[in-house]
Amino acid sequence: MALSRNGSSHGESRIIRQAYFEDPCYVPLLLRAYELWRDLERKSGSRLLRVTRGMMLGREASPAIAGSVASCRQWNLPHRVLTASEVRREFPAFSPGPDVVAVLEPMAGVLPPEEAILNHLRLAAAIGAELRFGSRVIAWEARGASIEVVTDSGRQRLDRLVITAGAWTSELLAGWPLPLEVERQLMVWLAPRSTAEFDPRRFPVFLYDPPEGQAVYGFPTLDGRSVKAARHHGGELTTPASLRRQWDAAEAQVVRQDLAELLPGLRDAEVVTAKVCMYTDTPDLHFAIGAHPADERVQVACGFSGHGFKFSPVIGEIMAELALDGRTRHPIAPLRASRLG
Ligand SMILES: Cc1cc2nc3c(=O)[nH]c(=O)nc-3n(C[C@H](O)[C@H](O)[C@H](O)COP(=O)(O)OP(=O)(O)OC[C@H]3O[C@@H](n4cnc5c(N)ncnc54)[C@H](O)[C@@H]3O)c2cc1C
């Protein structure tokens, strides 16, 4: 099976967490996503979700801290709020300033995106899905009782259509002007002198929301040699066709500089490699899900705004329900695409 390395779902690791600072409305979806990830593991015999714990860092009033605490309180999620000195004591790799606090959640961890997608595809094929690779959808049109999809290898009539084209979604919206913006993002792998303090048993996935500048996040070492980190948002606006896929050492070093104070072990780390990826953002950075205004048989899920991967299986469940029944049991009202006009 050939997987796309050109979109938004490649690059070794994705964070999964429950204390969702973006909005408490995501928590029920996350709890279901955890169940479905574990179900996928059982059915595929693969270990996918590795719990490492997760730590949001920032000032008490920062969105990452205040939002995480709000989600924990509303949904009664296990968590601890740590002072800067507690963080330093419990996680020696971190050296936060005195005005920084942290929300530590026990259930956060890492997903491997490539392996997770392959396992989803294999299971879908095993229960009858026909998978096609290397075929581009050019257009679709409602034709009486069916939807006609035009691809570069022919035409096909369908009862229902689900569009999940990531950064390419705008090309397939047939005149529906959803306000989506594509952002270029760079993931950087840094090799510190010693990875001992970045071991997954001692080092949680984290996101640091600084008082100024861009939020930055990272992972424990997964290969025993390097640590992956990246900025969250703030990338240049682009399109899939014009995306600058090359990167240079200077831009990779920006991420290292962002982390130099918080993680002194990365200060002189070698840049091992980097990868370019795309976020597809809505104006409020919340997902956009729902029926196409021209035809209820066409359902769209897009605008995952840099935080969608952890939800993959529950989004799949939602899209299947919307396609088959026109409604879903999941609470997606705040994420309806119709809010965007
Ligand atoms: C650097 C980076 C870090 C991230 N970190 C996290 C994280 O830690 N946790 C998290 O939860 N999320 C994270 N995300 C977000 C998450 O990865 C994305 O929200 C998610 O992967 C988006 O998946 P998608 O299916 O919408 O897009 P994609 O994975 O890009 O899939 C779109 C697919 O549509 C296909 N396609 C497009 N147009 C057509 C067409 N015309 N015909 C046929 N096929 C077409 C493409 O080939 C592609 O396979 C991150 C994203 C990036 C870029």
Short mmCIF file of C-alpha atoms and ligand atoms in Angstrom, two decimals:
data_model
loop_
_atom_site.label_atom_id
_atom_site.label_comp_id
_atom_site.label_asym_id
_atom_site.label_seq_id
_atom_site.Cartn_x
_atom_site.Cartn_y
_atom_site.Cartn_z
CA MET A 1 0.00 0.00 0.00
CA ALA A 2 1.34 3.42 -0.91
CA LEU A 3 0.77 6.07 1.73
CA SER A 4 0.90 9.80 1.04
CA ARG A 5 3.90 11.58 2.54
CA ASN A 6 2.76 14.80 0.89
CA GLY A 7 -0.23 15.74 3.00
CA SER A 8 -0.74 16.08 6.74
CA SER A 9 -0.43 12.58 8.19
CA HIS A 10 3.23 11.59 8.00
CA GLY A 11 6.28 11.99 10.25
CA GLU A 12 6.61 9.27 12.89
CA SER A 13 4.44 10.61 15.69
CA ARG A 14 1.28 12.46 16.69
CA ILE A 15 0.24 13.52 20.18
CA ILE A 16 -2.95 12.17 21.69
CA ARG A 17 -4.33 13.69 24.88
CA GLN A 18 -7.59 14.22 26.73
CA ALA A 19 -7.17 17.44 28.74
CA TYR A 20 -8.11 19.35 25.65
CA PHE A 21 -7.17 23.03 25.93
CA GLU A 22 -8.72 23.82 22.54
CA ASP A 23 -12.26 23.29 23.90
CA PRO A 24 -13.96 20.91 26.34
CA CYS A 25 -16.43 19.98 23.58
CA TYR A 26 -13.77 17.66 22.13
CA VAL A 27 -13.44 15.51 25.25
CA PRO A 28 -16.33 13.06 24.57
CA LEU A 29 -14.92 12.55 21.08
CA LEU A 30 -11.47 11.93 22.56
CA LEU A 31 -12.76 9.38 25.04
CA ARG A 32 -14.40 7.51 22.17
CA ALA A 33 -11.22 7.87 20.08
CA TYR A 34 -9.22 6.17 22.86
CA GLU A 35 -11.69 3.25 22.82
CA LEU A 36 -11.45 2.99 19.05
CA TRP A 37 -7.63 3.15 19.01
CA ARG A 38 -7.54 0.29 21.53
CA ASP A 39 -10.08 -1.59 19.41
CA LEU A 40 -7.89 -1.11 16.33
CA GLU A 41 -4.92 -2.44 18.29
CA ARG A 42 -6.89 -5.53 19.31
CA LYS A 43 -8.15 -6.20 15.80
CA SER A 44 -4.85 -5.56 14.05
CA GLY A 45 -2.55 -7.07 16.66
CA SER A 46 -0.42 -3.89 16.57
CA ARG A 47 0.58 -1.68 19.40
CA LEU A 48 -0.27 1.87 18.33
CA LEU A 49 -1.09 4.12 21.28
CA ARG A 50 1.84 4.53 23.63
CA VAL A 51 0.94 6.33 26.84
CA THR A 52 3.78 8.62 27.95
CA ARG A 53 1.81 11.20 29.93
CA GLY A 54 1.40 14.72 28.61
CA MET A 55 2.41 18.09 29.94
CA MET A 56 1.09 21.50 28.89
CA LEU A 57 3.32 24.35 30.05
CA GLY A 58 2.69 28.07 30.17
CA ARG A 59 1.56 30.87 32.44
CA GLU A 60 -1.50 30.14 34.50
CA ALA A 61 -3.73 32.31 32.28
CA SER A 62 -2.34 31.02 28.99
CA PRO A 63 -4.79 29.20 26.68
CA ALA A 64 -2.87 25.92 27.04
CA ILE A 65 -3.08 25.96 30.86
CA ALA A 66 -6.46 27.60 31.44
CA GLY A 67 -8.03 25.54 28.62
CA SER A 68 -6.58 22.24 29.83
CA VAL A 69 -7.76 22.87 33.39
CA ALA A 70 -11.24 23.81 32.11
CA SER A 71 -11.53 20.54 30.16
CA CYS A 72 -10.28 18.52 33.14
CA ARG A 73 -12.77 20.14 35.51
CA GLN A 74 -15.74 19.86 33.17
CA TRP A 75 -15.08 16.19 32.39
CA ASN A 76 -13.49 15.16 35.66
CA LEU A 77 -10.28 14.05 33.96
CA PRO A 78 -7.32 12.97 36.07
CA HIS A 79 -4.62 15.65 36.09
CA ARG A 80 -2.19 17.54 38.29
CA VAL A 81 -1.14 21.17 38.16
CA LEU A 82 2.61 21.47 38.83
CA THR A 83 4.70 24.48 39.77
CA ALA A 84 7.91 25.17 37.86
CA SER A 85 10.04 23.65 40.61
CA GLU A 86 7.86 20.53 40.71
CA VAL A 87 8.29 20.18 36.95
CA ARG A 88 12.08 20.46 37.31
CA ARG A 89 12.12 17.88 40.08
CA GLU A 90 9.85 15.33 38.38
CA PHE A 91 11.04 15.86 34.80
CA PRO A 92 14.70 16.85 34.95
CA ALA A 93 14.94 17.56 31.20
CA PHE A 94 12.65 20.58 31.72
CA SER A 95 13.82 23.89 33.08
CA PRO A 96 10.77 26.19 33.05
CA GLY A 97 10.93 29.78 34.28
CA PRO A 98 9.44 30.54 37.73
CA ASP A 99 6.18 31.95 36.31
CA VAL A 100 5.46 28.80 34.33
CA VAL A 101 3.05 26.13 35.56
CA ALA A 102 2.19 22.79 34.01
CA VAL A 103 -0.86 20.58 33.63
CA LEU A 104 0.19 16.96 33.72
CA GLU A 105 -2.23 14.38 32.38
CA PRO A 106 -1.64 10.66 32.76
CA MET A 107 -3.45 9.44 29.63
CA ALA A 108 -1.62 11.42 26.95
CA GLY A 109 0.76 9.72 24.58
CA VAL A 110 1.97 9.08 21.08
CA LEU A 111 0.40 7.58 17.96
CA PRO A 112 2.42 6.44 14.92
CA PRO A 113 0.49 7.98 12.00
CA GLU A 114 1.81 5.86 9.13
CA GLU A 115 1.29 2.57 10.96
CA ALA A 116 -2.10 3.67 12.27
CA ILE A 117 -3.34 4.52 8.77
CA LEU A 118 -2.03 1.25 7.34
CA ASN A 119 -3.85 -0.69 10.03
CA HIS A 120 -7.07 1.18 9.41
CA LEU A 121 -6.78 0.51 5.67
CA ARG A 122 -6.02 -3.19 6.15
CA LEU A 123 -9.02 -3.67 8.42
CA ALA A 124 -11.27 -1.71 6.06
CA ALA A 125 -10.14 -3.93 3.17
CA ALA A 126 -10.71 -7.04 5.27
CA ILE A 127 -14.38 -6.11 5.75
CA GLY A 128 -14.98 -5.30 2.11
CA ALA A 129 -13.70 -1.78 1.36
CA GLU A 130 -12.24 -1.39 -2.09
CA LEU A 131 -9.10 0.72 -1.79
CA ARG A 132 -7.79 2.66 -4.76
CA PHE A 133 -4.46 4.44 -4.83
CA GLY A 134 -2.97 6.80 -7.38
CA SER A 135 -6.33 7.93 -8.71
CA ARG A 136 -7.25 11.59 -8.40
CA VAL A 137 -10.80 12.82 -7.96
CA ILE A 138 -11.27 15.73 -10.32
CA ALA A 139 -14.91 16.65 -9.70
CA TRP A 140 -18.28 15.37 -8.52
CA GLU A 141 -21.81 16.22 -9.48
CA ALA A 142 -25.28 15.23 -8.26
CA ARG A 143 -27.04 13.34 -11.05
CA GLY A 144 -30.55 12.40 -10.01
CA ALA A 145 -30.44 9.39 -7.73
CA SER A 146 -26.66 9.23 -7.65
CA ILE A 147 -23.52 11.29 -7.28
CA GLU A 148 -21.18 11.09 -10.22
CA VAL A 149 -17.50 11.23 -9.34
CA VAL A 150 -15.02 12.03 -12.08
CA THR A 151 -11.50 10.72 -11.55
CA ASP A 152 -8.45 10.77 -13.76
CA SER A 153 -9.16 7.13 -14.49
CA GLY A 154 -12.89 7.29 -15.20
CA ARG A 155 -16.33 8.06 -13.84
CA GLN A 156 -18.28 6.36 -11.11
CA ARG A 157 -21.84 6.64 -9.79
CA LEU A 158 -22.22 6.54 -6.01
CA ASP A 159 -25.05 6.68 -3.49
CA ARG A 160 -23.05 8.71 -0.99
CA LEU A 161 -19.79 10.65 -1.04
CA VAL A 162 -17.51 11.50 1.89
CA ILE A 163 -14.82 14.12 1.19
CA THR A 164 -11.78 14.11 3.49
CA ALA A 165 -9.13 15.59 1.22
CA GLY A 166 -7.09 17.45 3.83
CA ALA A 167 -5.25 20.44 2.37
CA TRP A 168 -6.82 19.76 -1.04
CA THR A 169 -10.40 19.98 0.25
CA SER A 170 -11.14 23.42 -1.25
CA GLU A 171 -10.57 21.95 -4.72
CA LEU A 172 -13.40 19.48 -4.17
CA LEU A 173 -16.02 21.70 -2.55
CA ALA A 174 -17.78 22.50 -5.84
CA GLY A 175 -18.39 26.17 -5.11
CA TRP A 176 -18.93 25.91 -1.33
CA PRO A 177 -16.67 28.73 -0.09
CA LEU A 178 -15.46 27.26 3.20
CA PRO A 179 -12.77 29.60 4.59
CA LEU A 180 -9.86 27.13 4.78
CA GLU A 181 -6.21 28.19 4.91
CA VAL A 182 -3.25 25.90 4.42
CA GLU A 183 -0.17 26.44 6.58
CA ARG A 184 3.30 25.04 6.00
CA GLN A 185 4.73 23.32 9.10
CA LEU A 186 8.21 21.96 9.75
CA MET A 187 8.84 18.98 12.04
CA VAL A 188 12.43 18.81 13.26
CA TRP A 189 14.39 15.88 14.73
CA LEU A 190 17.09 16.99 17.18
CA ALA A 191 19.81 14.71 18.57
CA PRO A 192 20.87 15.80 22.07
CA ARG A 193 24.20 14.64 23.51
CA SER A 194 22.37 12.30 25.82
CA THR A 195 18.84 11.00 25.29
CA ALA A 196 18.58 9.50 28.77
CA GLU A 197 16.41 12.34 30.11
CA PHE A 198 14.21 12.21 26.97
CA ASP A 199 13.32 8.57 27.48
CA PRO A 200 9.51 8.02 27.21
CA ARG A 201 9.44 6.75 30.80
CA ARG A 202 10.81 10.04 32.08
CA PHE A 203 9.75 12.53 29.44
CA PRO A 204 6.09 13.20 28.50
CA VAL A 205 4.75 14.63 25.26
CA PHE A 206 4.52 18.36 25.83
CA LEU A 207 3.35 21.68 24.48
CA TYR A 208 4.77 24.98 25.68
CA ASP A 209 2.59 28.05 25.24
CA PRO A 210 4.96 31.00 25.81
CA PRO A 211 3.82 34.53 26.70
CA GLU A 212 5.20 35.72 23.37
CA GLY A 213 5.91 33.94 20.16
CA GLN A 214 4.76 30.62 18.86
CA ALA A 215 3.71 27.58 20.87
CA VAL A 216 6.07 24.66 20.47
CA TYR A 217 5.57 20.97 21.19
CA GLY A 218 7.61 17.80 21.23
CA PHE A 219 7.92 14.12 22.00
CA PRO A 220 10.15 11.84 24.02
CA THR A 221 12.79 10.05 21.98
CA LEU A 222 11.21 7.21 20.04
CA ASP A 223 14.33 6.01 18.22
CA GLY A 224 16.73 6.38 21.17
CA ARG A 225 18.69 9.00 19.28
CA SER A 226 16.56 12.02 18.45
CA VAL A 227 13.67 14.07 19.78
CA LYS A 228 10.99 15.43 17.45
CA ALA A 229 9.74 18.98 18.01
CA ALA A 230 7.89 21.64 16.03
CA ARG A 231 6.12 24.94 16.25
CA HIS A 232 2.33 24.80 16.52
CA HIS A 233 0.97 27.25 13.89
CA GLY A 234 2.69 30.41 12.67
CA GLY A 235 3.79 28.75 9.41
CA GLU A 236 3.68 30.48 6.05
CA LEU A 237 0.37 30.31 4.19
CA THR A 238 0.50 28.11 1.14
CA THR A 239 -1.44 25.75 -1.10
CA PRO A 240 -0.70 22.07 -1.72
CA ALA A 241 0.47 22.98 -5.24
CA SER A 242 2.81 25.79 -4.18
CA LEU A 243 4.03 24.23 -0.88
CA ARG A 244 7.78 24.75 -0.34
CA ARG A 245 8.83 21.18 0.38
CA GLN A 246 12.50 21.93 0.95
CA TRP A 247 13.79 23.09 4.32
CA ASP A 248 17.11 24.54 5.38
CA ALA A 249 19.25 24.29 8.50
CA ALA A 250 18.42 27.84 9.60
CA GLU A 251 14.68 27.22 9.81
CA ALA A 252 15.22 23.92 11.60
CA GLN A 253 17.37 25.72 14.15
CA VAL A 254 14.52 28.10 14.95
CA VAL A 255 12.72 25.25 16.69
CA ARG A 256 15.87 24.43 18.67
CA GLN A 257 16.14 28.07 19.73
CA ASP A 258 12.48 28.13 20.79
CA LEU A 259 13.23 25.23 23.14
CA ALA A 260 16.70 26.21 24.34
CA GLU A 261 15.56 27.66 27.67
CA LEU A 262 12.86 25.15 28.45
CA LEU A 263 14.95 22.11 27.48
CA PRO A 264 18.64 22.93 27.98
CA GLY A 265 19.61 19.44 26.75
CA LEU A 266 18.49 20.48 23.26
CA ARG A 267 20.48 23.74 23.21
CA ASP A 268 23.35 22.33 21.17
CA ALA A 269 21.51 19.33 19.73
CA GLU A 270 22.33 18.34 16.18
CA VAL A 271 19.55 18.78 13.60
CA VAL A 272 19.19 15.24 12.27
CA THR A 273 16.44 15.86 9.75
CA ALA A 274 13.19 17.70 9.20
CA LYS A 275 9.96 17.16 7.30
CA VAL A 276 7.44 19.53 5.82
CA CYS A 277 3.75 19.00 6.48
CA MET A 278 0.52 21.00 6.12
CA TYR A 279 -2.11 22.24 8.54
CA THR A 280 -5.53 23.07 7.06
CA ASP A 281 -6.99 25.75 9.29
CA THR A 282 -10.49 27.11 9.80
CA PRO A 283 -10.75 30.71 11.12
CA ASP A 284 -11.51 29.49 14.68
CA LEU A 285 -9.17 26.46 14.40
CA HIS A 286 -12.03 24.05 15.11
CA PHE A 287 -12.90 21.19 12.78
CA ALA A 288 -15.45 21.58 9.99
CA ILE A 289 -17.79 18.61 9.60
CA GLY A 290 -21.12 18.19 7.86
CA ALA A 291 -23.24 17.96 4.74
CA HIS A 292 -22.47 19.92 1.62
CA PRO A 293 -25.09 22.68 1.34
CA ALA A 294 -25.92 21.63 -2.24
CA ASP A 295 -26.49 17.96 -1.47
CA GLU A 296 -26.98 16.15 1.84
CA ARG A 297 -25.58 12.95 0.35
CA VAL A 298 -22.15 14.58 0.24
CA GLN A 299 -20.48 14.80 3.65
CA VAL A 300 -17.28 16.72 4.32
CA ALA A 301 -14.71 16.58 7.16
CA CYS A 302 -11.89 19.10 6.94
CA GLY A 303 -10.15 22.00 8.65
CA PHE A 304 -8.48 19.86 11.28
CA SER A 305 -6.27 22.87 12.06
CA GLY A 306 -3.22 20.90 13.16
CA HIS A 307 -4.93 18.77 15.82
CA GLY A 308 -7.00 16.17 14.00
CA PHE A 309 -4.96 12.98 13.90
CA LYS A 310 -5.77 11.70 17.39
CA PHE A 311 -9.48 11.79 16.41
CA SER A 312 -9.09 9.72 13.22
CA PRO A 313 -11.14 6.68 14.27
CA VAL A 314 -13.95 8.68 15.84
CA ILE A 315 -14.09 11.00 12.82
CA GLY A 316 -14.40 7.84 10.72
CA GLU A 317 -17.30 6.69 12.89
CA ILE A 318 -18.97 10.11 12.63
CA MET A 319 -18.57 10.26 8.85
CA ALA A 320 -19.94 6.75 8.42
CA GLU A 321 -23.01 7.67 10.49
CA LEU A 322 -23.54 10.95 8.65
CA ALA A 323 -23.19 9.24 5.27
CA LEU A 324 -25.54 6.38 6.11
CA ASP A 325 -28.11 8.03 8.39
CA GLY A 326 -27.65 11.78 7.87
CA ARG A 327 -26.99 12.17 11.61
CA THR A 328 -24.50 11.07 14.23
CA ARG A 329 -24.78 10.09 17.88
CA HIS A 330 -21.61 12.10 18.60
CA PRO A 331 -21.83 15.67 19.94
CA ILE A 332 -20.41 17.59 16.99
CA ALA A 333 -22.68 20.67 17.06
CA PRO A 334 -19.78 23.11 17.74
CA LEU A 335 -17.80 21.54 14.90
CA ARG A 336 -20.47 21.79 12.23
CA ALA A 337 -19.08 23.21 8.97
CA SER A 338 -22.28 25.24 8.54
CA ARG A 339 -21.09 27.65 11.30
CA LEU A 340 -18.49 28.90 8.81
CA GLY A 341 -21.09 30.02 6.26
C1 LIG B 1 3.46 18.74 11.44
C2 LIG B 1 2.13 18.30 11.92
C3 LIG B 1 1.97 17.88 13.23
C4 LIG B 1 0.74 17.48 13.71
N1 LIG B 1 0.64 17.03 15.00
C5 LIG B 1 -0.53 16.52 15.43
C6 LIG B 1 -0.61 15.92 16.71
O1 LIG B 1 0.38 15.83 17.44
N2 LIG B 1 -1.80 15.40 17.10
C7 LIG B 1 -2.90 15.44 16.31
O2 LIG B 1 -3.96 14.95 16.73
N3 LIG B 1 -2.86 16.01 15.08
C8 LIG B 1 -1.70 16.54 14.63
N4 LIG B 1 -1.61 17.08 13.38
C9 LIG B 1 -2.80 17.19 12.57
C10 LIG B 1 -3.15 15.90 11.90
O3 LIG B 1 -2.00 15.22 11.48
C11 LIG B 1 -4.08 16.24 10.74
O4 LIG B 1 -5.22 16.92 11.27
C12 LIG B 1 -4.55 15.00 10.03
O5 LIG B 1 -3.47 14.16 9.74
C13 LIG B 1 -5.27 15.44 8.77
O6 LIG B 1 -5.68 14.30 8.07
P1 LIG B 1 -6.51 14.45 6.74
O7 LIG B 1 -6.99 13.07 6.43
O8 LIG B 1 -7.51 15.55 6.86
O9 LIG B 1 -5.44 14.95 5.64
P2 LIG B 1 -4.35 14.10 4.85
O10 LIG B 1 -3.72 13.10 5.73
O11 LIG B 1 -3.46 15.07 4.14
O12 LIG B 1 -5.20 13.26 3.82
C14 LIG B 1 -5.82 13.83 2.71
C15 LIG B 1 -5.81 12.74 1.65
O13 LIG B 1 -6.66 13.14 0.60
C16 LIG B 1 -6.04 12.76 -0.60
N5 LIG B 1 -6.57 13.62 -1.65
C17 LIG B 1 -6.56 14.97 -1.70
N6 LIG B 1 -7.14 15.41 -2.83
C18 LIG B 1 -7.52 14.31 -3.51
C19 LIG B 1 -8.16 14.12 -4.77
N7 LIG B 1 -8.54 15.15 -5.54
N8 LIG B 1 -8.38 12.86 -5.18
C20 LIG B 1 -8.01 11.79 -4.41
N9 LIG B 1 -7.40 11.91 -3.21
C21 LIG B 1 -7.16 13.17 -2.77
C22 LIG B 1 -4.56 13.00 -0.35
O14 LIG B 1 -3.78 12.25 -1.27
C23 LIG B 1 -4.42 12.50 1.08
O15 LIG B 1 -4.16 11.11 1.10
C24 LIG B 1 -0.39 17.50 12.86
C25 LIG B 1 -0.24 17.91 11.54
C26 LIG B 1 1.00 18.30 11.06
C27 LIG B 1 1.13 18.74 9.62
#
